[in-house]
mmCIF file of C-alpha atoms in Angstrom:
data_model
loop_
_atom_site.group_PDB
_atom_site.id
_atom_site.type_symbol
_atom_site.label_atom_id
_atom_site.label_comp_id
_atom_site.label_asym_id
_atom_site.label_seq_id
_atom_site.Cartn_x
_atom_site.Cartn_y
_atom_site.Cartn_z
ATOM 1 C CA UNK A 258 -18.612 53.631 -32.620
ATOM 2 C CA UNK A 259 -18.753 50.173 -31.122
ATOM 3 C CA UNK A 260 -19.924 49.677 -27.569
ATOM 4 C CA UNK A 261 -20.383 46.653 -25.396
ATOM 5 C CA UNK A 262 -22.918 46.377 -22.602
ATOM 6 C CA UNK A 263 -22.859 43.813 -19.853
ATOM 7 C CA UNK A 264 -25.293 43.404 -16.986
ATOM 8 C CA UNK A 265 -25.898 43.141 -14.145
ATOM 9 C CA UNK A 266 -22.849 44.740 -12.561
ATOM 10 C CA UNK A 267 -23.163 42.746 -9.355
ATOM 11 C CA UNK A 268 -25.144 39.682 -8.444
ATOM 12 C CA UNK A 269 -25.527 37.657 -5.271
ATOM 13 C CA UNK A 270 -27.132 34.295 -5.816
ATOM 14 C CA UNK A 271 -27.737 31.282 -3.554
ATOM 15 C CA UNK A 272 -26.161 27.945 -4.318
ATOM 16 C CA UNK A 273 -28.385 25.907 -6.620
ATOM 17 C CA UNK A 274 -30.086 28.899 -8.207
ATOM 18 C CA UNK A 275 -29.960 29.606 -11.955
ATOM 19 C CA UNK A 276 -27.817 32.255 -13.602
ATOM 20 C CA UNK A 277 -28.201 34.431 -16.648
ATOM 21 C CA UNK A 278 -25.680 37.115 -17.578
ATOM 22 C CA UNK A 279 -26.263 39.100 -20.712
ATOM 23 C CA UNK A 280 -23.912 40.895 -23.052
ATOM 24 C CA UNK A 281 -24.772 42.940 -26.119
ATOM 25 C CA UNK A 282 -22.589 44.693 -28.652
ATOM 26 C CA UNK A 283 -23.567 47.726 -30.697
ATOM 27 C CA UNK A 284 -22.024 49.277 -33.758
ATOM 28 C CA UNK A 285 -20.660 46.144 -35.377
ATOM 29 C CA UNK A 286 -22.034 43.070 -37.071
ATOM 30 C CA UNK A 287 -21.033 39.428 -36.757
ATOM 31 C CA UNK A 288 -18.534 40.059 -33.959
ATOM 32 C CA UNK A 289 -16.548 37.307 -32.295
ATOM 33 C CA UNK A 290 -17.790 37.240 -28.708
ATOM 34 C CA UNK A 291 -16.184 35.860 -25.587
ATOM 35 C CA UNK A 292 -16.924 35.118 -21.945
ATOM 36 C CA UNK A 293 -14.025 35.234 -19.509
ATOM 37 C CA UNK A 294 -13.851 34.627 -15.773
ATOM 38 C CA UNK A 295 -11.363 36.329 -13.545
ATOM 39 C CA UNK A 296 -10.756 35.090 -10.017
ATOM 40 C CA UNK A 297 -9.595 37.671 -7.485
ATOM 41 C CA UNK A 298 -5.989 38.699 -8.144
ATOM 42 C CA UNK A 299 -5.656 36.288 -11.022
ATOM 43 C CA UNK A 300 -5.600 36.344 -14.792
ATOM 44 C CA UNK A 301 -8.303 35.851 -17.369
ATOM 45 C CA UNK A 302 -9.738 32.408 -18.009
ATOM 46 C CA UNK A 303 -11.512 31.954 -21.333
ATOM 47 C CA UNK A 304 -14.836 30.165 -20.831
ATOM 48 C CA UNK A 305 -16.656 30.386 -24.152
ATOM 49 C CA UNK A 306 -16.300 32.047 -27.495
ATOM 50 C CA UNK A 307 -18.653 32.427 -30.411
ATOM 51 C CA UNK A 308 -17.992 33.254 -34.040
ATOM 52 C CA UNK A 309 -21.672 33.479 -34.988
ATOM 53 C CA UNK A 310 -25.285 32.835 -34.025
ATOM 54 C CA UNK A 311 -25.679 29.472 -32.268
ATOM 55 C CA UNK A 312 -21.953 28.779 -32.748
ATOM 56 C CA UNK A 313 -20.424 28.312 -29.316
ATOM 57 C CA UNK A 314 -17.079 26.839 -28.371
ATOM 58 C CA UNK A 315 -16.367 25.830 -24.801
ATOM 59 C CA UNK A 316 -12.839 26.122 -23.494
ATOM 60 C CA UNK A 317 -13.335 24.784 -19.995
ATOM 61 C CA UNK A 318 -15.844 22.050 -19.068
ATOM 62 C CA UNK A 319 -17.846 23.265 -16.098
ATOM 63 C CA UNK A 320 -21.175 24.163 -14.666
ATOM 64 C CA UNK A 321 -21.785 26.971 -17.138
ATOM 65 C CA UNK A 322 -23.164 27.242 -20.653
ATOM 66 C CA UNK A 323 -23.365 29.990 -23.228
ATOM 67 C CA UNK A 324 -25.803 30.869 -25.956
ATOM 68 C CA UNK A 325 -25.923 33.357 -28.793
ATOM 69 C CA UNK A 326 -29.530 33.748 -29.876
ATOM 70 C CA UNK A 327 -28.845 36.909 -31.872
ATOM 71 C CA UNK A 328 -25.848 38.257 -33.750
ATOM 72 C CA UNK A 329 -24.885 40.780 -31.098
ATOM 73 C CA UNK A 330 -26.154 39.043 -27.970
ATOM 74 C CA UNK A 331 -24.171 36.602 -25.867
ATOM 75 C CA UNK A 332 -25.592 34.981 -22.747
ATOM 76 C CA UNK A 333 -23.838 33.082 -19.980
ATOM 77 C CA UNK A 334 -26.038 30.698 -18.016
ATOM 78 C CA UNK A 335 -26.114 28.073 -15.351
ATOM 79 C CA UNK A 336 -28.964 25.837 -14.220
ATOM 80 C CA UNK A 337 -27.591 25.400 -10.697
ATOM 81 C CA UNK A 338 -24.842 27.616 -9.349
ATOM 82 C CA UNK A 339 -21.988 26.272 -7.244
ATOM 83 C CA UNK A 340 -19.929 28.180 -4.713
ATOM 84 C CA UNK A 341 -16.962 27.814 -7.058
ATOM 85 C CA UNK A 342 -18.818 29.793 -9.733
ATOM 86 C CA UNK A 343 -18.176 32.991 -7.795
ATOM 87 C CA UNK A 344 -15.945 35.405 -9.650
ATOM 88 C CA UNK A 345 -15.742 38.354 -11.978
ATOM 89 C CA UNK A 346 -17.211 37.625 -15.405
ATOM 90 C CA UNK A 347 -16.239 39.596 -18.452
ATOM 91 C CA UNK A 348 -17.766 39.690 -21.879
ATOM 92 C CA UNK A 349 -15.640 40.843 -24.797
ATOM 93 C CA UNK A 350 -15.675 41.193 -28.545
ATOM 94 C CA UNK A 351 -12.623 41.018 -30.740
ATOM 95 C CA UNK A 352 -11.502 43.105 -33.682
ATOM 96 C CA UNK A 353 -8.684 42.638 -36.180
ATOM 97 C CA UNK A 354 -5.821 42.101 -35.752
ATOM 98 C CA UNK A 355 -6.505 40.601 -32.348
ATOM 99 C CA UNK A 356 -7.671 43.358 -30.057
ATOM 100 C CA UNK A 357 -10.379 42.963 -27.459
ATOM 101 C CA UNK A 358 -12.916 45.346 -26.069
ATOM 102 C CA UNK A 359 -14.262 44.252 -22.716
ATOM 103 C CA UNK A 360 -17.524 44.910 -20.985
ATOM 104 C CA UNK A 361 -17.658 46.430 -17.545
ATOM 105 C CA UNK A 362 -17.873 43.031 -15.857
ATOM 106 C CA UNK A 363 -20.265 41.251 -13.504
ATOM 107 C CA UNK A 364 -19.240 40.448 -9.960
ATOM 108 C CA UNK A 365 -21.004 37.188 -9.076
ATOM 109 C CA UNK A 366 -21.064 35.981 -5.494
ATOM 110 C CA UNK A 367 -22.622 32.611 -4.831
ATOM 111 C CA UNK A 368 -23.668 32.204 -1.207
ATOM 112 C CA UNK B 8 -5.836 31.908 -24.917
ATOM 113 C CA UNK B 9 -5.981 32.228 -21.218
ATOM 114 C CA UNK B 10 -3.826 33.068 -18.292
ATOM 115 C CA UNK B 11 -4.633 31.681 -14.901
ATOM 116 C CA UNK B 12 -2.640 30.621 -11.899
ATOM 117 C CA UNK B 13 -0.406 32.505 -9.506
ATOM 118 C CA UNK B 14 -1.227 35.718 -7.696
ATOM 119 C CA UNK B 15 -0.120 38.923 -9.351
ATOM 120 C CA UNK B 16 3.284 40.596 -8.931
ATOM 121 C CA UNK B 17 3.182 44.116 -7.558
ATOM 122 C CA UNK B 18 5.055 47.279 -8.466
ATOM 123 C CA UNK B 19 4.991 50.132 -5.942
ATOM 124 C CA UNK B 20 6.098 53.611 -6.996
ATOM 125 C CA UNK B 21 5.909 57.152 -5.716
ATOM 126 C CA UNK B 22 3.728 59.702 -7.432
ATOM 127 C CA UNK B 23 5.732 61.476 -10.117
ATOM 128 C CA UNK B 24 8.125 58.593 -10.729
ATOM 129 C CA UNK B 25 8.282 56.736 -14.010
ATOM 130 C CA UNK B 26 6.920 53.176 -13.980
ATOM 131 C CA UNK B 27 8.039 50.276 -16.106
ATOM 132 C CA UNK B 28 5.906 47.154 -16.334
ATOM 133 C CA UNK B 29 7.284 44.145 -18.149
ATOM 134 C CA UNK B 30 5.754 41.252 -19.992
ATOM 135 C CA UNK B 31 7.330 38.197 -21.575
ATOM 136 C CA UNK B 32 5.362 36.653 -24.378
ATOM 137 C CA UNK B 33 5.632 33.137 -25.648
ATOM 138 C CA UNK B 34 4.615 32.884 -29.283
ATOM 139 C CA UNK B 35 7.161 34.012 -31.851
ATOM 140 C CA UNK B 36 4.345 34.170 -34.417
ATOM 141 C CA UNK B 37 2.511 36.862 -32.429
ATOM 142 C CA UNK B 38 2.298 40.017 -34.476
ATOM 143 C CA UNK B 39 0.066 42.279 -32.432
ATOM 144 C CA UNK B 40 0.317 43.308 -28.817
ATOM 145 C CA UNK B 41 -1.869 45.320 -26.482
ATOM 146 C CA UNK B 42 -1.516 46.690 -22.985
ATOM 147 C CA UNK B 43 -4.661 46.832 -20.864
ATOM 148 C CA UNK B 44 -5.385 48.649 -17.628
ATOM 149 C CA UNK B 45 -7.888 47.171 -15.212
ATOM 150 C CA UNK B 46 -9.099 49.123 -12.225
ATOM 151 C CA UNK B 47 -10.644 47.318 -9.312
ATOM 152 C CA UNK B 48 -14.129 46.034 -10.106
ATOM 153 C CA UNK B 49 -14.027 47.175 -13.721
ATOM 154 C CA UNK B 50 -13.381 45.627 -17.087
ATOM 155 C CA UNK B 51 -9.947 45.960 -18.718
ATOM 156 C CA UNK B 52 -9.416 49.089 -20.773
ATOM 157 C CA UNK B 53 -7.237 49.360 -23.866
ATOM 158 C CA UNK B 54 -4.186 51.560 -23.272
ATOM 159 C CA UNK B 55 -1.880 51.188 -26.226
ATOM 160 C CA UNK B 56 -1.024 48.680 -28.917
ATOM 161 C CA UNK B 57 1.929 47.868 -31.111
ATOM 162 C CA UNK B 58 2.438 45.744 -34.173
ATOM 163 C CA UNK B 59 5.428 43.501 -34.660
ATOM 164 C CA UNK B 60 6.873 45.696 -37.395
ATOM 165 C CA UNK B 61 7.544 48.371 -34.787
ATOM 166 C CA UNK B 62 9.734 48.393 -31.701
ATOM 167 C CA UNK B 63 8.379 51.487 -30.002
ATOM 168 C CA UNK B 64 5.115 53.362 -29.854
ATOM 169 C CA UNK B 65 4.203 56.365 -27.778
ATOM 170 C CA UNK B 66 0.913 57.593 -26.430
ATOM 171 C CA UNK B 67 -0.004 60.173 -23.879
ATOM 172 C CA UNK B 68 2.359 59.502 -20.951
ATOM 173 C CA UNK B 69 2.713 55.870 -22.031
ATOM 174 C CA UNK B 70 5.269 54.155 -24.221
ATOM 175 C CA UNK B 71 5.318 50.543 -25.308
ATOM 176 C CA UNK B 72 8.572 48.868 -26.259
ATOM 177 C CA UNK B 73 8.758 45.598 -28.137
ATOM 178 C CA UNK B 74 11.851 43.407 -28.305
ATOM 179 C CA UNK B 75 11.076 40.533 -30.621
ATOM 180 C CA UNK B 76 14.497 38.976 -30.208
ATOM 181 C CA UNK B 77 13.839 38.100 -26.582
ATOM 182 C CA UNK B 78 10.027 38.177 -26.851
ATOM 183 C CA UNK B 79 9.678 40.986 -24.353
ATOM 184 C CA UNK B 80 7.175 43.789 -24.084
ATOM 185 C CA UNK B 81 7.247 46.703 -21.688
ATOM 186 C CA UNK B 82 4.939 49.541 -20.746
ATOM 187 C CA UNK B 83 6.451 52.769 -19.506
ATOM 188 C CA UNK B 84 4.277 55.274 -17.701
ATOM 189 C CA UNK B 85 5.770 58.728 -17.268
ATOM 190 C CA UNK B 86 5.081 60.840 -14.187
ATOM 191 C CA UNK B 87 2.933 58.171 -12.586
ATOM 192 C CA UNK B 88 -0.194 59.437 -10.857
ATOM 193 C CA UNK B 89 -2.400 57.875 -8.162
ATOM 194 C CA UNK B 90 -5.067 57.357 -10.832
ATOM 195 C CA UNK B 91 -2.669 55.017 -12.603
ATOM 196 C CA UNK B 92 -3.024 52.499 -9.770
ATOM 197 C CA UNK B 93 -4.501 49.396 -11.374
ATOM 198 C CA UNK B 94 -3.613 45.991 -12.743
ATOM 199 C CA UNK B 95 -1.834 46.128 -16.084
ATOM 200 C CA UNK B 96 -1.572 43.161 -18.384
ATOM 201 C CA UNK B 97 -0.341 42.523 -21.862
ATOM 202 C CA UNK B 98 -1.930 40.491 -24.616
ATOM 203 C CA UNK B 99 -0.284 38.899 -27.624
ATOM 204 C CA UNK B 100 -2.161 37.849 -30.726
ATOM 205 C CA UNK B 101 -1.079 35.534 -33.496
ATOM 206 C CA UNK B 102 -3.052 34.742 -36.639
ATOM 207 C CA UNK B 103 -4.639 31.312 -36.606
ATOM 208 C CA UNK B 104 -6.914 30.027 -39.317
ATOM 209 C CA UNK B 105 -8.156 33.467 -40.260
ATOM 210 C CA UNK B 106 -8.933 34.545 -36.722
ATOM 211 C CA UNK B 107 -7.093 35.691 -33.634
ATOM 212 C CA UNK B 108 -7.391 34.462 -30.106
ATOM 213 C CA UNK B 109 -5.110 36.460 -27.868
ATOM 214 C CA UNK B 110 -3.107 35.185 -24.954
ATOM 215 C CA UNK B 111 -3.151 37.392 -21.879
ATOM 216 C CA UNK B 112 -0.308 37.879 -19.461
ATOM 217 C CA UNK B 113 -0.778 37.373 -15.733
ATOM 218 C CA UNK B 114 -0.822 41.056 -14.987
ATOM 219 C CA UNK B 115 1.085 43.366 -12.668
ATOM 220 C CA UNK B 116 -0.526 45.366 -9.919
ATOM 221 C CA UNK B 117 0.738 48.954 -9.948
ATOM 222 C CA UNK B 118 0.395 50.852 -6.680
ATOM 223 C CA UNK B 119 1.115 54.567 -6.756
ATOM 224 C CA UNK B 120 1.794 56.234 -3.432
ATOM 225 C CA UNK B 121 0.964 59.938 -3.157
#
């Protein structure tokens, strides 16, 4: 069966520090992968999606970047975090005909 | 697709009552719909799905109803329990160039009082 792993679960980082969130998927090959951000009490905002290795599409221009160095690995990064980067980050992979399976999420607090 | 903006509507019910959560979708080409449950601090979990060739689908204590005429989706939870307290949101998917990128609803916060 397919599983998705996302870590860390929580992270407190100072402003200006770098960020690296990792997501891996098991049990499937060539998945479409996504990074979403969810502000408290709000909906899901699509940040990046990837249809293959080194193929990244950005939905929202911002202080973040994404990379996909391996088929089942998706990484969300920042060189210098801003206070506004705080939020709940979710990784997901999609399966036909349009379903998503989400990771457990990372709560990022920038202080 | 994405859904951002206003704070979430809330539905408060008593334990044992039936709950109905509604969702209006926008794309008439959407042919697949999912309801997700998201507990505080966790990722959304798949509850139930329905394809556009159906108007009703039942799971364990949950039923999804689809009205394509008015582009409306609802989730019914029977005998609601405190463990059902969470944010529920719908997602619609339409085919686009061989892939699907779903659009998520804003979500409804369900609060179950014991």
